[in-house]
JSON list of C-alpha atoms in Angstrom, two decimals:
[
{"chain": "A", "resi": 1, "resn": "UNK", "atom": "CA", "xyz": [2.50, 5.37, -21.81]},
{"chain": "A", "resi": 2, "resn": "UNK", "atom": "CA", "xyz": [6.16, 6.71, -20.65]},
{"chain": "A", "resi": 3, "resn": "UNK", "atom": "CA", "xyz": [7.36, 9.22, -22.73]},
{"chain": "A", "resi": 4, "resn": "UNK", "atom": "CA", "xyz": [11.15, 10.49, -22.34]},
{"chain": "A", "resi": 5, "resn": "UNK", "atom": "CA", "xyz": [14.26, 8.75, -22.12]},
{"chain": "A", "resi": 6, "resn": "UNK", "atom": "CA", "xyz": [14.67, 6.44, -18.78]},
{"chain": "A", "resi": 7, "resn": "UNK", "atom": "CA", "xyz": [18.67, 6.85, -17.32]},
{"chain": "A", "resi": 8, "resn": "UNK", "atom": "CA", "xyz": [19.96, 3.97, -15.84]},
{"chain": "A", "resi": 9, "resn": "UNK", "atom": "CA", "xyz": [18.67, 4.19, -12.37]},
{"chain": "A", "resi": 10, "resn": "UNK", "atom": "CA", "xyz": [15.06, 5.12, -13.37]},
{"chain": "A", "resi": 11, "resn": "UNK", "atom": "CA", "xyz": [12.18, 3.14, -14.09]},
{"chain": "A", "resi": 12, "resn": "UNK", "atom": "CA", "xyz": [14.10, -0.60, -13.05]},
{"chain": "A", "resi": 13, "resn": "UNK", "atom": "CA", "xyz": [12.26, -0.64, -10.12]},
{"chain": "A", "resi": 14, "resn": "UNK", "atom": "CA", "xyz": [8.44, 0.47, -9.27]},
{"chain": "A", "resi": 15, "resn": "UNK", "atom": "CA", "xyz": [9.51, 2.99, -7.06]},
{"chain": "A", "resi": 16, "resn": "UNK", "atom": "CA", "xyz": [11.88, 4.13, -9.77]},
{"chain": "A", "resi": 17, "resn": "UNK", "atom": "CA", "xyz": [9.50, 4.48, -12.17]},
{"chain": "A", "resi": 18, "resn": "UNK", "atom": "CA", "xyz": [7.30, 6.41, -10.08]},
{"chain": "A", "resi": 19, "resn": "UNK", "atom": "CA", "xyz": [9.34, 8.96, -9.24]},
{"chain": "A", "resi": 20, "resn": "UNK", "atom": "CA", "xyz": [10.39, 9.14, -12.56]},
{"chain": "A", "resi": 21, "resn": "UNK", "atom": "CA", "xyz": [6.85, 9.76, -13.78]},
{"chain": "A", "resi": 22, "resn": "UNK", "atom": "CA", "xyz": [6.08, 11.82, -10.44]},
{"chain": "A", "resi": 23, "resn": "UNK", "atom": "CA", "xyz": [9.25, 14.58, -11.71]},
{"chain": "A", "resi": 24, "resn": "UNK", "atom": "CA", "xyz": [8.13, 14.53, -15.38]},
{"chain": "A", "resi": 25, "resn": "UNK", "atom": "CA", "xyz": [4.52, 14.83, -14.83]},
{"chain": "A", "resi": 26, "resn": "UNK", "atom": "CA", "xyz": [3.79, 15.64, -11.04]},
{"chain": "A", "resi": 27, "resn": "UNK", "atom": "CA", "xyz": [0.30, 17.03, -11.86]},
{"chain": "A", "resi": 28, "resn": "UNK", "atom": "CA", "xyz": [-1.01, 14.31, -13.70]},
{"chain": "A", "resi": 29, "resn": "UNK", "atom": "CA", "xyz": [-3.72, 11.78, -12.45]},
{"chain": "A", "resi": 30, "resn": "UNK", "atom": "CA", "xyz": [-2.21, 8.45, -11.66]},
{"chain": "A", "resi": 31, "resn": "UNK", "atom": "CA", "xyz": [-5.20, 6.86, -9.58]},
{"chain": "A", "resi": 32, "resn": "UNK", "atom": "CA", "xyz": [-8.96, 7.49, -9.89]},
{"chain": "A", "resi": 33, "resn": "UNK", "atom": "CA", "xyz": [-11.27, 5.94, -7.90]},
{"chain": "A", "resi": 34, "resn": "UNK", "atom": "CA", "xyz": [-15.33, 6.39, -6.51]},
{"chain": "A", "resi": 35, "resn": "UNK", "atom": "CA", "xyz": [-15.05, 6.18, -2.78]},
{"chain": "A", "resi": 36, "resn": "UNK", "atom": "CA", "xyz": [-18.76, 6.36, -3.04]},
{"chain": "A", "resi": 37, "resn": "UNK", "atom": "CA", "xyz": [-21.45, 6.48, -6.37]},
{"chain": "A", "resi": 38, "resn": "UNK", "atom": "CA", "xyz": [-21.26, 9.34, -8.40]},
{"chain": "A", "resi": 39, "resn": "UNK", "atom": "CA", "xyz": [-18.15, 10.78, -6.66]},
{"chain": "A", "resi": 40, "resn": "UNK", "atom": "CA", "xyz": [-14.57, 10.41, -7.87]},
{"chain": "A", "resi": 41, "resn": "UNK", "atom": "CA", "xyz": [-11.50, 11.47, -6.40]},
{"chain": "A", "resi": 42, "resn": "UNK", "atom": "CA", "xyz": [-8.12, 11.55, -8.08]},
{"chain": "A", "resi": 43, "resn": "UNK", "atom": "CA", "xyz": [-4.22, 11.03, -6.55]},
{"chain": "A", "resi": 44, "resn": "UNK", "atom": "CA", "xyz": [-2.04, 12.88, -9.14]},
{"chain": "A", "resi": 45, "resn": "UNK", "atom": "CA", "xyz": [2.16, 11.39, -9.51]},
{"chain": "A", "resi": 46, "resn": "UNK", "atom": "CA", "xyz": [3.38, 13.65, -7.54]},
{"chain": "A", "resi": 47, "resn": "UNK", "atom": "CA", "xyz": [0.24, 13.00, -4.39]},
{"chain": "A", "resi": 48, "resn": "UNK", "atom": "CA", "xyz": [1.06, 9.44, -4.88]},
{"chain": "A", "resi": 49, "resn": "UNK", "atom": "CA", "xyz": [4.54, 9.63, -4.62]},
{"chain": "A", "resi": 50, "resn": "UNK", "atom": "CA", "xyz": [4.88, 12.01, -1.59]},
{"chain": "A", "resi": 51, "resn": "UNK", "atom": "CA", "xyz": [2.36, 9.36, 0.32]},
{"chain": "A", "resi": 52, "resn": "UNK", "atom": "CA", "xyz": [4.63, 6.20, -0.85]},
{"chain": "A", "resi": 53, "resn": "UNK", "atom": "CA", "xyz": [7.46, 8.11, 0.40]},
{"chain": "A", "resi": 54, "resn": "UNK", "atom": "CA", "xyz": [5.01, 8.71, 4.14]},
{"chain": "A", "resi": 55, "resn": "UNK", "atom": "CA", "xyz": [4.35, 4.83, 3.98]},
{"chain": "A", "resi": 56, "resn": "UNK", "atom": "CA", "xyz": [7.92, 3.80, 3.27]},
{"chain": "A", "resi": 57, "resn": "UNK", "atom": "CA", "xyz": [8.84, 6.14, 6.03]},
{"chain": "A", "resi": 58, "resn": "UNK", "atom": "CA", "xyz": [6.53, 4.45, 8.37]},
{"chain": "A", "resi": 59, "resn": "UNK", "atom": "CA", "xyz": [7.21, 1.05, 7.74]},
{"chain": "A", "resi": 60, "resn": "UNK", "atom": "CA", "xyz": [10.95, 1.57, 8.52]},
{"chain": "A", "resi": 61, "resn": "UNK", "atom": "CA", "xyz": [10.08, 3.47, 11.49]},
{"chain": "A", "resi": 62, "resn": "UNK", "atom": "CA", "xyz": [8.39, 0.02, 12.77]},
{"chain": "A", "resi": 63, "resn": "UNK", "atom": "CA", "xyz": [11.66, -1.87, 12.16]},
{"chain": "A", "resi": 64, "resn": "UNK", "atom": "CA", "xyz": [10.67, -2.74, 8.62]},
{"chain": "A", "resi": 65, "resn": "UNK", "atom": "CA", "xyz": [12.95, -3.39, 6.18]},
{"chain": "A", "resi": 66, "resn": "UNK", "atom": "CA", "xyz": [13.87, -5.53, 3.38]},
{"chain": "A", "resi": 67, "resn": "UNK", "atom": "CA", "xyz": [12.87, -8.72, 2.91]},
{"chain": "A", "resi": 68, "resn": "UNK", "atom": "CA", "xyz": [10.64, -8.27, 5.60]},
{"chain": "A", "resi": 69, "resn": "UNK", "atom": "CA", "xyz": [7.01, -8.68, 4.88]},
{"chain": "A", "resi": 70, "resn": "UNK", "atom": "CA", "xyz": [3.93, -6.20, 5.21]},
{"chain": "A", "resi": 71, "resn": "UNK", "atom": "CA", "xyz": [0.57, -7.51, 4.98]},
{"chain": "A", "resi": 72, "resn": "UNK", "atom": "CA", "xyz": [-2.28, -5.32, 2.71]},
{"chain": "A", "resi": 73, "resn": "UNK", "atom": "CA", "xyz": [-5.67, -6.67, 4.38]},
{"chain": "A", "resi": 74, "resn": "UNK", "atom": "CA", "xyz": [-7.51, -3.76, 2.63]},
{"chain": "A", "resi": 75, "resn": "UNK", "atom": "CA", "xyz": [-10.66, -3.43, -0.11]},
{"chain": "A", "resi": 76, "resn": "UNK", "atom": "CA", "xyz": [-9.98, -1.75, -3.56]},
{"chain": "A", "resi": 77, "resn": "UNK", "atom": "CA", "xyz": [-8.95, 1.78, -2.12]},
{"chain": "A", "resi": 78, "resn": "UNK", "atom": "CA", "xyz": [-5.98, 4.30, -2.54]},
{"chain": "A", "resi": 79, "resn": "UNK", "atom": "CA", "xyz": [-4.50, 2.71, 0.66]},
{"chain": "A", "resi": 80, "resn": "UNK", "atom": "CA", "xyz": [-3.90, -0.62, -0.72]},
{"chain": "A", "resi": 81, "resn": "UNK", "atom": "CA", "xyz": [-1.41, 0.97, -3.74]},
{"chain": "A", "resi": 82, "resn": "UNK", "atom": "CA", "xyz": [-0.01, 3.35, -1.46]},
{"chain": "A", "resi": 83, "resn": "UNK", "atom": "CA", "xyz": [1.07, 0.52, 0.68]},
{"chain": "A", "resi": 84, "resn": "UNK", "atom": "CA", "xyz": [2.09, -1.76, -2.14]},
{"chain": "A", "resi": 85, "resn": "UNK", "atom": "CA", "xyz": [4.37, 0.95, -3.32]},
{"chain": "A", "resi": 86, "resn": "UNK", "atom": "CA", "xyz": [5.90, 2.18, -0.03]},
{"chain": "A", "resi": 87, "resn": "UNK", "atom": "CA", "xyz": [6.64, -1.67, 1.04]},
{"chain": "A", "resi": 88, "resn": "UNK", "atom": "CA", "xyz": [8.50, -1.58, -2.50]},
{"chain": "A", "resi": 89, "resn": "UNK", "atom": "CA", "xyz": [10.33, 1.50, -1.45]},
{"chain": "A", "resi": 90, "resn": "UNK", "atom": "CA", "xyz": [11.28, -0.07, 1.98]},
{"chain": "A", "resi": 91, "resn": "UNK", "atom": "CA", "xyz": [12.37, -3.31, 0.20]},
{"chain": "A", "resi": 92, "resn": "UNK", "atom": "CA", "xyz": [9.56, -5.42, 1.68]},
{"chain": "A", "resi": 93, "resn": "UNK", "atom": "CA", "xyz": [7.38, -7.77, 0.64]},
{"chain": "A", "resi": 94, "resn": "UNK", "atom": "CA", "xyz": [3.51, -7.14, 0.30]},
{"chain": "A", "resi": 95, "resn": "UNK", "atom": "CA", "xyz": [1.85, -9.97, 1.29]},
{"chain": "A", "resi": 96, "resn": "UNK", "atom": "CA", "xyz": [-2.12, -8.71, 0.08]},
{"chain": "A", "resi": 97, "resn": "UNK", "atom": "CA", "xyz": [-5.14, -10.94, 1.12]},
{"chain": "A", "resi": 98, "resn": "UNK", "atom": "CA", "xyz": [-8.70, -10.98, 0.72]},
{"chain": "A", "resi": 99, "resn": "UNK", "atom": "CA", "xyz": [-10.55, -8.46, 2.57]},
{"chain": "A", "resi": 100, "resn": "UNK", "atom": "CA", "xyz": [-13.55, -11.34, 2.35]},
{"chain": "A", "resi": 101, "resn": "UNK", "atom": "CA", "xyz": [-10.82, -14.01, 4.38]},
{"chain": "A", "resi": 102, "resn": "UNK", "atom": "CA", "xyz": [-12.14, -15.18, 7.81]},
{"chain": "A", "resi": 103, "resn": "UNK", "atom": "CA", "xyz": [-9.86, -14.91, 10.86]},
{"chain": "A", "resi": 104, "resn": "UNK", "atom": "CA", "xyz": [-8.59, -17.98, 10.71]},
{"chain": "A", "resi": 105, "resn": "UNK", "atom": "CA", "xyz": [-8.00, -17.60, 7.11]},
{"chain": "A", "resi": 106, "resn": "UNK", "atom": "CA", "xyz": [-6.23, -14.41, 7.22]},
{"chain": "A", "resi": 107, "resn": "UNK", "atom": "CA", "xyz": [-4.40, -15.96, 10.57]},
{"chain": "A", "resi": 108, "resn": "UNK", "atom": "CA", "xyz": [-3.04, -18.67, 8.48]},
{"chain": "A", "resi": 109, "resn": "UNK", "atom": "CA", "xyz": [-1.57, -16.45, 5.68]},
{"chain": "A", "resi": 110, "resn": "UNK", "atom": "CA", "xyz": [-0.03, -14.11, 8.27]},
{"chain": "A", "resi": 111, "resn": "UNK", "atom": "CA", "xyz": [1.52, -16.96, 10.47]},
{"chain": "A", "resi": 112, "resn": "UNK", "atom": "CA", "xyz": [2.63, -18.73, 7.31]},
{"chain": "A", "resi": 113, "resn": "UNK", "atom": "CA", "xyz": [4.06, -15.80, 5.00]},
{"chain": "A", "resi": 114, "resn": "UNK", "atom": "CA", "xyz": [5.49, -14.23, 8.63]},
{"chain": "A", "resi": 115, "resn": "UNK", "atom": "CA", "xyz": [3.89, -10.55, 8.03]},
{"chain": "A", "resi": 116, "resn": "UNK", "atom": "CA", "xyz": [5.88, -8.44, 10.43]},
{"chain": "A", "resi": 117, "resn": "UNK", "atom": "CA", "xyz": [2.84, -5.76, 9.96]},
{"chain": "A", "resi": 118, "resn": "UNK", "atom": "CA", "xyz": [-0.60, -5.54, 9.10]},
{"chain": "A", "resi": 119, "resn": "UNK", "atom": "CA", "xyz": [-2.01, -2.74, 7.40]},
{"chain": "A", "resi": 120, "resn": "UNK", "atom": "CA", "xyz": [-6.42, -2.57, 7.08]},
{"chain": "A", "resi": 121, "resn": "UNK", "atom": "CA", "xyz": [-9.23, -0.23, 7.07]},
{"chain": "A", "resi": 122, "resn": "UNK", "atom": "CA", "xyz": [-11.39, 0.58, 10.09]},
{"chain": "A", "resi": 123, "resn": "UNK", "atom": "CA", "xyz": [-14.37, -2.21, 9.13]},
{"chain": "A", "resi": 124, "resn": "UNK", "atom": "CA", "xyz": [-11.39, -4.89, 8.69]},
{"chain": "A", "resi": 125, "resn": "UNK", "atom": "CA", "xyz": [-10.39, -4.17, 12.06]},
{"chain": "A", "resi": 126, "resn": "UNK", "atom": "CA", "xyz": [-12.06, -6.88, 14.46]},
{"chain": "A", "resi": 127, "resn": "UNK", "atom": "CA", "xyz": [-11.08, -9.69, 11.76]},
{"chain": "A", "resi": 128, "resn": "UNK", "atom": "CA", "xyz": [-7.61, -8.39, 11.79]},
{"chain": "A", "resi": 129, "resn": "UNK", "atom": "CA", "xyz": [-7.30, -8.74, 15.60]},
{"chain": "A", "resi": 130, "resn": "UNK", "atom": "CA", "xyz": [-8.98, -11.78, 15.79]},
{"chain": "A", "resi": 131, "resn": "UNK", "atom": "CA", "xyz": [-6.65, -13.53, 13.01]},
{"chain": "A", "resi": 132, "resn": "UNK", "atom": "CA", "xyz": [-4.24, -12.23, 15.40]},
{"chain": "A", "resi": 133, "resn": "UNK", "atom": "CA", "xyz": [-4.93, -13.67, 18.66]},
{"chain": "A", "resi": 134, "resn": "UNK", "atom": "CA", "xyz": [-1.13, -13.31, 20.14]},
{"chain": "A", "resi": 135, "resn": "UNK", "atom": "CA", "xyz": [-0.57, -10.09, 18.41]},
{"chain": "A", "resi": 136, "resn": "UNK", "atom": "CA", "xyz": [2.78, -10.10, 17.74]},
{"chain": "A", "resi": 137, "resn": "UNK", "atom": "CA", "xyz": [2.93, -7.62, 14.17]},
{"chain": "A", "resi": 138, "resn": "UNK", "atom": "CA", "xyz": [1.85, -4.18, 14.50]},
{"chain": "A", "resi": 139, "resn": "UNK", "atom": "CA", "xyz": [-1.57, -3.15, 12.88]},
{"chain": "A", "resi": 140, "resn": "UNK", "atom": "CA", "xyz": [-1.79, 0.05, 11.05]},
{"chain": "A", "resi": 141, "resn": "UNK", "atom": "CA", "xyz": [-5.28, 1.28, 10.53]},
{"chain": "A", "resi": 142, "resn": "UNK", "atom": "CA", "xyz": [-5.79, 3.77, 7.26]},
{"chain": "A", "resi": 143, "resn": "UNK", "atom": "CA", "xyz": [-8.09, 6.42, 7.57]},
{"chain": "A", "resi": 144, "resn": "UNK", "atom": "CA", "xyz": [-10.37, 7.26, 4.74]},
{"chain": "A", "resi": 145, "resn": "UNK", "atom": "CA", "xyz": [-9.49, 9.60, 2.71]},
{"chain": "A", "resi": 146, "resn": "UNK", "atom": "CA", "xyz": [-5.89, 8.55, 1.97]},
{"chain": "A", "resi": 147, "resn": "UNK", "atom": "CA", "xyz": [-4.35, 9.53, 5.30]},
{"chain": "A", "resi": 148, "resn": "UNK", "atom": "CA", "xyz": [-2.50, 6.54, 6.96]}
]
C-alpha cells in the first residue's frame, strides 16, 4: 500500500514508482524469496532499485534501448524482476518465456518477438545457445545471488 502524496512525475511509470517507494522507504523489504528450503533472503527498495538502475545500465551499454526487446529466459528468482524492471527503465520490452521451453521453442519466440538480448541463469544456458544457433543477441548469464 503507497502511502504519501505521488507528484506528477512519480509513480506513472514502474520505474517511477519504484524509486518513489525506494526514497520514502529505502529499508523496507520489497522481494522475499527461498533460494533454497528453509532459507529466505530479502531485496529491500532501495537494493532493488540500485540493481534496476545496474541492469538498465547494462542493457544500454549493449546498444539497448527503447522499443528494443530483452528476453527474461529465467526461473522464479530475483533476476527475473530485476530485469523486468531495468528493461522498463531502458524503455525496452521484456519479452519473458518459459524456463521449461525447448530450444526450438524458445528459438521461435526469440526470432519472432526479435529479442536483441537474452538474459538466463547458468542451468538455462545450453538451451539458450542452442535456441540460438546463429547467435546474433547477446546472452547475459546472472549469477546466483542477485549479481548480474
Amino acid at each position: 500500500m503507497l502511502t504519501g502524496t505521488l507528484t506528477a512525475g512519480d509513480g506513472r511509470t514502474l520505474h517511477g514508482l519504484l524509486a518513489w517507494q525506494a526514497a520514502c522507504a529505502p529499508h523496507r523489504t520489497f522481494l522475499a524469496h527461498e533460494p533454497e528450503p528453509g532459507e529466505v533472503r530479502t531485496t529491500s527498495y532501495g537494493e532493488f532499485f540500485l540493481r534496476t538502475r545496474q541492469v538498465a545500465g547494462m542493457l544500454r551499454a549493449a546498444g539497448i534501448g527503447p522499443g528494443d526487446r530483452v528476453n527474461a529466459h529465467l526461473t522464479n528468482r530475483p533476476e527475473f524482476y530485476e530485469t523486468w524492471f531495468g528493461a522498463a527503465l531502458a524503455g525496452a520490452v521484456l519479452v519473458p518465456t518459459n524456463p521449461l521451453s525447448t530450444a526450438g521453442e524458445l528459438g521461435y519466440v526469440l526470432r519472432h518477438a526479435d529479442c536483441r538480448v537474452v538474459v538466463t541463469q547458468p542451468d538455462l544456458r545450453g538451451v539458450v545457445a542452442e535456441a540460438l544457433a546463429d547467435p546474433v543477441a547477446p546472452v547475459f548469464v546472472v549469477g546466483s545471488g542477485g549479481a548480474m
